Amino acid sequence: MNSNTSKRENAAKAMPLWLKILIGMIAGIAVGATFGPSAEVVKPIGTLFISAIKMLIVPLIFCSLIVGVTSMKDTAKMGRIGLKSILFYLGTTAIAITIGLGLGIFFEPGAGLNMVASVANEAKSAPSLLDTLVGLIPKNPIGALAAGNILQIIVFALGLGIALNLVGEKAQPVIKVFEGFAEAMYKMTELVMKFAPYGVFALMAWVSGKYGLDVLLPLIKVIGLVYFGSILHVLFLGGGLVGLFGRLNPKRFYKGIIEAQVIAFTTTSSSGTLPASIKCATQNLGVSRSISSFVLPMGATINMDGTALYQGVLALFVAQAFGIDLSTADYLTIIATATLASIGTAGVPGAGLIMLSLVLTTVGLPMEGIAIVAGIDRILDMARTTVNVTGDLMVTLLIGKSEGELDLAVFNQEETANTEYRGEVV
Ligand code: ASP
């Protein structure tokens, strides 16, 4: 091996993971744009990556949450963190949808389309708030784990963690087992994430090959607006809250979460991004594991800023395309419906489209609107999932800070690639 090759290899080894993932994404776009739909041949590599991260979700959340609770001991503190998270999550979601509505009113993405509605279709069902609340407790915890029902898993893990604490001495061996298991899951996440640049490359090649300009151009205004709104939300609300509320440097925040953002962008699933989000929160941002493993899974399920923003833009797009005027009451209904629907809708690909059908029917907008945008849903889903995950991480960082569970030395470090945060709290 000559010295140039070894120098290049060393440089590749030293390159931080987020940069490799970003390069994978850009290379994927280039390959998709060059080869068009035939770039689909590489999709199995992406599918393999998605399956690998999905494989981690249930055991990772379950074990790390139990360890989080058993290391916290203080149940009042847990209740306070839970309540704070929910308030933060719902508050930012409501702001996001208001931004979406504002952009829709101002830029009129559907103006001039002159569509005519035929019969109103039936809405696809999104779970009602009551159903979600009643369904929080799993009748069969093994069933919840097998089905990957995140809210039910959270409830069971919290209950089991509290019970283990109450049992005391006799439960110590069980706690140790979960601690060992959780460590193994963190390690496994790191191993799977090493594969991320290739998975991201394949997914991007497939998506950009599939959606050529001819598919995108007619809807370019609505796509542009959703992306513009997403960037606004991430930069101003996310950065603003981190800077003003958390008194932390937003640049460090963005640098620490870029891995999770790219994974969210390419997989369009905030649940699927959870292992990467937990890794970013603990290793790059310095939030304690107990906070990360509690607040992030909850966020992946109930916090959907990007999806909410999209609902706002799309509701107005459909109203304008079909020439229907919305009243102030309609706007308020849209804000309330989208915020509440986000609680019960899991962070999986395409969930936002189902929520949109719910929002449209509640204010009497034609369901044909869905058909117009369904074909390009993935493109919009990429933006909204990235915003969703950014929101989850932002709230986790702020809660970590406010609870004194943020390691500022980790948050402020220059290079985050090779450090490992072990969960100790300053
Ligand atoms: N895919 C999004 C997510 O996982 C949900 C949506 O479809 O809006 O967060």
Coordinates of C-alpha atoms and ligand atoms in Angstrom, one line a residue:
M1 CA 0.0 0.0 0.0
N2 CA 1.5 3.3 -0.9
S3 CA 1.5 6.3 1.5
N4 CA -1.2 8.2 -0.5
T5 CA -3.6 5.3 -0.2
S6 CA -3.1 5.0 3.5
K7 CA -3.4 8.8 3.9
R8 CA -6.7 8.6 2.1
E9 CA -7.9 5.7 4.2
N10 CA -7.0 7.6 7.4
A11 CA -8.9 10.6 6.1
A12 CA -12.0 8.5 5.4
K13 CA -11.8 7.0 8.9
A14 CA -11.5 10.4 10.5
M15 CA -14.4 11.8 8.5
P16 CA -17.4 12.3 10.9
L17 CA -20.4 10.1 10.3
W18 CA -22.7 13.0 9.5
L19 CA -20.5 14.1 6.7
K20 CA -20.3 10.6 5.2
I21 CA -24.1 10.4 5.4
L22 CA -24.5 13.8 3.7
I23 CA -22.1 12.7 0.9
G24 CA -24.1 9.5 0.5
M25 CA -27.3 11.6 0.1
I26 CA -25.8 14.0 -2.5
A27 CA -24.2 11.1 -4.4
G28 CA -27.6 9.3 -4.3
I29 CA -29.4 12.4 -5.8
A30 CA -26.8 12.6 -8.5
V31 CA -27.1 8.9 -9.4
G32 CA -31.0 9.1 -9.4
A33 CA -30.9 12.2 -11.6
T34 CA -28.6 10.5 -14.0
F35 CA -30.2 7.1 -14.3
G36 CA -33.8 8.0 -13.7
P37 CA -36.3 5.2 -12.7
S38 CA -33.7 2.5 -13.3
A39 CA -31.8 3.7 -10.2
E40 CA -34.4 1.6 -8.4
V41 CA -31.9 -1.3 -8.6
V42 CA -30.1 0.0 -5.6
K43 CA -33.3 0.3 -3.5
P44 CA -32.8 -3.0 -1.7
I45 CA -29.7 -1.6 -0.1
G46 CA -31.9 1.2 1.3
T47 CA -34.5 -1.3 2.4
L48 CA -31.9 -3.3 4.2
F49 CA -30.8 -0.2 6.1
I50 CA -34.4 0.7 7.0
S51 CA -35.1 -2.9 8.2
A52 CA -31.9 -2.7 10.3
I53 CA -32.9 0.5 12.1
K54 CA -36.4 -0.7 12.6
M55 CA -35.1 -3.9 14.2
L56 CA -33.6 -1.7 16.9
I57 CA -36.6 0.4 17.8
V58 CA -38.6 -1.8 20.1
P59 CA -35.8 -3.3 22.2
L60 CA -33.9 0.0 22.3
I61 CA -36.9 2.0 23.6
F62 CA -38.0 -0.7 25.9
C63 CA -34.7 -1.3 27.6
S64 CA -33.5 2.3 27.7
L65 CA -36.7 3.5 29.1
I66 CA -36.7 1.0 31.9
V67 CA -33.1 1.9 32.7
G68 CA -34.1 5.6 32.5
V69 CA -36.8 5.1 35.1
T70 CA -34.8 2.9 37.4
S71 CA -31.9 5.4 37.3
M72 CA -34.3 8.3 38.0
K73 CA -36.1 7.0 41.1
D74 CA -37.9 10.2 41.6
T75 CA -41.4 9.7 40.2
A76 CA -42.5 13.3 40.7
K77 CA -39.6 14.3 38.5
M78 CA -40.7 11.8 35.9
G79 CA -44.3 13.2 35.9
R80 CA -42.9 16.7 35.6
I81 CA -40.8 15.8 32.6
G82 CA -43.7 14.0 31.0
L83 CA -46.0 17.0 31.4
K84 CA -43.4 19.4 30.2
S85 CA -42.7 17.3 27.1
I86 CA -46.4 17.1 26.2
L87 CA -46.9 20.8 26.6
F88 CA -43.8 21.6 24.5
Y89 CA -44.7 19.1 21.9
L90 CA -48.3 20.3 21.5
G91 CA -47.3 24.0 21.7
T92 CA -44.7 23.7 18.9
T93 CA -47.1 21.6 16.8
A94 CA -49.8 24.3 17.1
I95 CA -47.3 27.0 16.1
A96 CA -46.2 24.9 13.1
I97 CA -49.7 24.6 11.7
T98 CA -50.3 28.3 12.2
I99 CA -47.1 29.0 10.1
G100 CA -48.4 26.6 7.5
L101 CA -51.8 28.3 7.3
G102 CA -50.1 31.7 7.2
L103 CA -47.9 30.7 4.3
G104 CA -50.9 29.2 2.5
I105 CA -52.9 32.4 2.9
F106 CA -50.0 34.6 1.8
F107 CA -48.6 32.6 -1.2
E108 CA -51.9 31.0 -2.4
P109 CA -50.3 27.7 -3.7
G110 CA -53.7 26.5 -5.1
A111 CA -54.8 29.7 -6.7
G112 CA -55.8 29.4 -10.4
L113 CA -56.1 25.6 -10.5
N114 CA -59.9 25.8 -10.8
M115 CA -60.7 22.3 -9.8
V116 CA -64.3 21.1 -9.4
A117 CA -65.2 18.7 -6.6
S118 CA -67.5 15.8 -7.3
V119 CA -68.9 13.7 -4.5
A120 CA -67.3 14.0 -1.2
N121 CA -65.3 10.9 -0.3
E122 CA -65.2 9.2 3.0
A123 CA -62.3 10.1 5.2
K124 CA -59.7 7.5 6.0
S125 CA -59.8 7.1 9.7
A126 CA -57.2 8.6 12.0
P127 CA -57.5 7.6 15.6
S128 CA -59.6 10.0 17.8
L129 CA -58.0 11.5 20.9
L130 CA -60.3 9.5 23.1
D131 CA -59.4 6.2 21.3
T132 CA -55.7 7.0 21.7
L133 CA -56.1 7.8 25.5
V134 CA -58.1 4.6 26.1
G135 CA -55.7 2.6 24.1
L136 CA -52.6 3.8 26.0
I137 CA -52.6 0.8 28.3
P138 CA -51.7 -2.5 26.6
K139 CA -53.9 -5.4 27.4
N140 CA -51.0 -7.6 26.4
P141 CA -47.5 -6.0 26.8
I142 CA -45.9 -8.7 24.6
G143 CA -48.5 -7.9 22.0
A144 CA -47.6 -4.2 22.2
L145 CA -43.9 -5.0 21.8
A146 CA -44.6 -7.4 18.9
A147 CA -46.8 -4.8 17.2
G148 CA -44.3 -2.0 17.9
N149 CA -47.0 0.2 19.5
I150 CA -44.7 2.9 20.9
L151 CA -47.1 4.7 23.2
Q152 CA -48.2 1.3 24.8
I153 CA -44.5 0.3 25.1
I154 CA -43.8 3.6 26.9
V155 CA -46.6 3.0 29.3
F156 CA -45.6 -0.6 30.1
A157 CA -41.9 0.3 30.4
L158 CA -42.7 3.2 32.8
G159 CA -44.8 0.9 34.9
L160 CA -42.2 -1.9 35.0
G161 CA -39.5 0.6 35.8
I162 CA -41.5 2.1 38.7
A163 CA -42.3 -1.4 40.0
L164 CA -38.6 -2.4 39.9
N165 CA -37.7 0.7 41.9
L166 CA -40.4 -0.1 44.5
V167 CA -39.3 -3.7 44.8
G168 CA -35.8 -2.5 45.7
E169 CA -33.1 -5.1 46.6
K170 CA -34.7 -8.1 45.0
A171 CA -35.1 -6.4 41.7
Q172 CA -31.5 -5.4 41.3
P173 CA -30.5 -8.4 39.2
V174 CA -33.4 -7.6 36.8
I175 CA -32.3 -3.9 36.6
K176 CA -28.7 -5.0 35.8
V177 CA -30.0 -7.3 33.0
F178 CA -31.9 -4.3 31.4
E179 CA -28.8 -2.1 31.9
G180 CA -26.6 -4.6 30.0
F181 CA -29.3 -5.1 27.4
A182 CA -29.6 -1.3 26.9
E183 CA -25.9 -0.9 26.5
A184 CA -25.9 -3.7 23.9
M185 CA -28.7 -1.9 22.0
Y186 CA -26.7 1.4 22.0
K187 CA -23.7 -0.4 20.7
M188 CA -25.8 -2.1 18.0
T189 CA -27.2 1.3 17.0
E190 CA -23.7 2.5 16.5
L191 CA -22.9 -0.5 14.3
V192 CA -26.1 -0.1 12.2
M193 CA -25.4 3.7 11.8
K194 CA -22.1 2.9 10.2
F195 CA -24.1 1.5 7.3
A196 CA -26.2 4.7 7.1
P197 CA -24.2 6.4 4.3
Y198 CA -24.8 3.5 2.0
G199 CA -28.5 3.1 2.9
V200 CA -29.1 6.8 2.5
F201 CA -27.3 6.8 -0.8
A202 CA -29.6 4.0 -2.1
L203 CA -32.8 5.6 -0.8
M204 CA -31.9 9.0 -2.4
A205 CA -31.0 7.4 -5.7
W206 CA -34.3 5.6 -5.8
V207 CA -36.4 8.7 -4.8
S208 CA -34.7 11.1 -7.1
G209 CA -34.8 8.6 -10.0
K210 CA -38.5 8.0 -9.5
Y211 CA -39.7 11.6 -9.3
G212 CA -38.6 13.3 -12.5
L213 CA -39.3 17.0 -13.1
D214 CA -42.4 16.2 -15.1
V215 CA -44.0 14.7 -12.0
L216 CA -42.9 17.5 -9.8
L217 CA -43.4 20.6 -11.9
P218 CA -47.2 21.0 -11.8
L219 CA -47.1 20.9 -8.0
I220 CA -43.9 22.9 -7.6
K221 CA -45.5 25.7 -5.8
V222 CA -47.0 23.5 -3.0
I223 CA -43.7 21.5 -2.8
G224 CA -41.7 24.7 -2.6
L225 CA -44.0 26.2 0.1
V226 CA -43.8 23.1 2.3
Y227 CA -40.0 23.1 2.0
F228 CA -39.8 26.8 2.6
G229 CA -42.1 26.6 5.7
S230 CA -40.0 23.6 7.0
I231 CA -36.8 25.6 6.7
L232 CA -38.4 28.6 8.4
H233 CA -39.7 26.4 11.2
V234 CA -36.4 24.6 11.8
L235 CA -34.3 27.7 11.6
F236 CA -36.4 30.3 13.4
L237 CA -38.6 28.3 15.8
G238 CA -36.0 25.5 16.5
G239 CA -33.0 27.8 16.5
G240 CA -34.9 30.6 18.4
L241 CA -36.1 28.3 21.2
V242 CA -32.6 26.7 21.6
G243 CA -31.0 30.1 21.6
L244 CA -33.4 32.2 23.6
F245 CA -35.1 29.7 25.8
G246 CA -32.2 27.2 26.3
R247 CA -29.4 29.9 26.1
L248 CA -27.5 27.4 23.9
N249 CA -25.7 27.9 20.6
P250 CA -28.1 26.8 17.8
K251 CA -25.2 26.1 15.5
R252 CA -24.0 23.3 17.8
F253 CA -27.5 22.0 18.0
Y254 CA -27.8 21.7 14.3
K255 CA -24.4 20.2 13.9
G256 CA -25.2 17.6 16.6
I257 CA -28.4 16.5 15.0
I258 CA -27.6 16.4 11.3
E259 CA -27.2 12.6 11.2
A260 CA -30.7 12.1 12.5
Q261 CA -32.0 14.8 10.1
V262 CA -30.6 13.1 7.1
I263 CA -31.9 9.7 8.2
A264 CA -35.3 11.3 8.8
F265 CA -35.2 12.9 5.4
T266 CA -34.4 9.7 3.6
T267 CA -36.5 7.2 5.6
T268 CA -39.5 9.4 6.1
S269 CA -40.2 7.8 9.5
S270 CA -39.6 9.5 12.8
S271 CA -40.1 6.2 14.6
G272 CA -37.5 4.6 12.3
T273 CA -35.1 7.5 13.0
L274 CA -35.4 7.0 16.8
P275 CA -32.2 5.0 17.2
A276 CA -30.3 7.7 15.4
S277 CA -32.1 10.5 17.3
I278 CA -31.2 8.8 20.7
K279 CA -27.6 8.5 19.5
C280 CA -27.4 12.2 18.5
A281 CA -29.1 13.4 21.7
T282 CA -26.8 11.5 24.0
Q283 CA -23.5 11.5 22.1
N284 CA -23.5 14.8 20.3
L285 CA -25.8 17.0 22.3
G286 CA -25.0 15.6 25.7
V287 CA -28.5 15.0 27.0
S288 CA -28.6 12.3 29.6
R289 CA -29.8 8.9 28.5
S290 CA -32.7 8.8 30.9
I291 CA -34.2 12.0 29.5
S292 CA -33.4 11.0 25.8
S293 CA -34.9 7.6 26.2
F294 CA -38.1 9.0 27.7
V295 CA -38.7 12.3 25.8
L296 CA -37.6 11.1 22.3
P297 CA -39.9 8.0 21.8
M298 CA -42.8 10.1 23.1
G299 CA -41.9 12.8 20.6
A300 CA -41.7 10.4 17.7
T301 CA -45.3 9.5 18.3
I302 CA -47.0 12.7 19.5
N303 CA -44.9 15.5 18.1
M304 CA -45.3 16.3 14.5
D305 CA -44.4 19.9 13.7
G306 CA -43.6 19.2 10.1
T307 CA -46.7 17.2 9.5
A308 CA -48.8 20.0 11.1
L309 CA -47.1 22.6 9.0
Y310 CA -47.9 20.6 5.9
Q311 CA -51.5 20.2 7.0
G312 CA -51.8 24.0 7.1
V313 CA -50.3 24.6 3.6
L314 CA -52.2 21.7 2.1
A315 CA -55.6 22.6 3.6
L316 CA -55.3 26.0 2.0
F317 CA -53.9 24.5 -1.3
V318 CA -57.0 22.4 -1.6
A319 CA -59.4 25.1 -0.6
Q320 CA -57.9 27.5 -3.1
A321 CA -57.7 24.8 -5.9
F322 CA -61.4 24.2 -5.5
G323 CA -62.4 27.8 -4.9
I324 CA -63.7 27.3 -1.4
D325 CA -63.5 30.1 1.2
L326 CA -62.5 29.2 4.8
S327 CA -63.8 31.0 7.8
T328 CA -61.9 31.9 11.0
A329 CA -63.7 29.0 12.7
D330 CA -62.4 26.7 10.0
Y331 CA -58.9 27.8 10.6
L332 CA -59.2 27.2 14.3
T333 CA -60.8 23.8 13.6
I334 CA -57.8 22.9 11.4
I335 CA -55.3 23.9 14.1
A336 CA -57.1 21.9 16.8
T337 CA -57.7 18.8 14.6
A338 CA -54.2 18.6 13.2
T339 CA -52.7 19.2 16.7
L340 CA -54.8 16.5 18.4
A341 CA -54.6 14.1 15.5
S342 CA -50.8 14.2 15.7
I343 CA -51.0 12.7 19.2
G344 CA -52.5 9.4 18.0
T345 CA -50.7 9.1 14.6
A346 CA -47.5 7.2 14.7
G347 CA -44.4 8.6 13.0
V348 CA -44.4 6.3 10.0
P349 CA -44.1 7.1 6.3
G350 CA -47.3 8.6 4.9
A351 CA -49.1 9.1 8.2
G352 CA -49.5 12.8 7.4
L353 CA -51.5 12.0 4.3
I354 CA -54.1 10.1 6.4
M355 CA -54.2 13.0 8.9
L356 CA -54.8 15.4 6.0
S357 CA -57.9 13.4 5.0
L358 CA -59.1 13.9 8.5
V359 CA -58.4 17.6 8.5
L360 CA -60.1 18.1 5.1
T361 CA -63.3 16.3 6.1
T362 CA -63.6 18.1 9.4
V363 CA -63.8 21.5 7.6
G364 CA -65.7 20.1 4.6
L365 CA -63.0 20.3 2.0
P366 CA -63.1 17.9 -0.9
M367 CA -61.1 14.7 -0.6
E368 CA -60.0 14.8 -4.2
G369 CA -57.4 17.2 -2.9
I370 CA -55.7 14.1 -1.4
A371 CA -55.5 12.5 -4.8
I372 CA -53.7 15.4 -6.4
V373 CA -50.8 15.3 -3.9
A374 CA -50.7 11.6 -3.0
G375 CA -48.5 10.9 -6.0
I376 CA -45.7 13.1 -4.6
D377 CA -46.4 12.5 -0.9
R378 CA -42.9 11.0 -0.4
I379 CA -41.3 14.3 -1.5
L380 CA -43.4 16.2 1.0
D381 CA -43.0 13.5 3.7
M382 CA -39.2 13.9 3.5
A383 CA -39.5 17.5 4.6
R384 CA -42.1 17.0 7.2
T385 CA -40.3 14.0 8.9
T386 CA -37.1 16.1 9.1
V387 CA -39.0 18.9 10.8
N388 CA -40.7 16.3 13.1
V389 CA -37.4 14.8 14.2
T390 CA -35.8 18.2 14.6
G391 CA -38.7 19.3 16.9
D392 CA -38.3 16.1 19.0
L393 CA -34.6 16.7 19.4
M394 CA -35.1 20.4 20.2
V395 CA -37.6 19.7 23.0
T396 CA -35.3 16.9 24.4
L397 CA -32.4 19.3 24.5
L398 CA -34.5 22.0 26.2
I399 CA -35.9 19.6 28.8
G400 CA -32.4 18.1 29.4
K401 CA -31.1 21.7 30.0
S402 CA -34.0 22.7 32.3
E403 CA -33.7 19.5 34.3
G404 CA -29.9 19.9 34.7
E405 CA -29.4 16.8 32.6
L406 CA -27.3 18.3 29.9
D407 CA -23.5 17.8 29.7
L408 CA -22.4 21.2 28.4
A409 CA -18.9 19.8 27.8
V410 CA -20.3 17.4 25.3
F411 CA -22.7 20.0 23.8
N412 CA -20.0 22.5 23.3
Q413 CA -17.2 20.3 22.0
E414 CA -15.5 21.0 18.7
E415 CA -15.6 17.6 17.2
T416 CA -18.4 15.2 18.1
A417 CA -17.6 12.2 15.9
N418 CA -15.5 10.1 18.2
T419 CA -16.8 10.9 21.6
E420 CA -19.0 8.7 23.6
Y421 CA -21.3 10.1 26.2
R422 CA -21.9 7.5 28.9
G423 CA -25.0 9.1 30.4
E424 CA -23.4 10.8 33.4
V425 CA -25.0 14.1 34.2
V426 CA -23.3 17.3 35.2
Ligands
ASP1 N1 -43.6 10.4 8.1 C1 -43.8 11.3 9.2 C2 -43.1 10.9 10.4 O1 -42.7 9.8 10.5 C3 -45.3 11.4 9.5 C4 -46.0 12.0 8.3 O2 -46.3 11.3 7.4 O3 -46.2 13.2 8.3 O4 -42.8 11.7 11.2

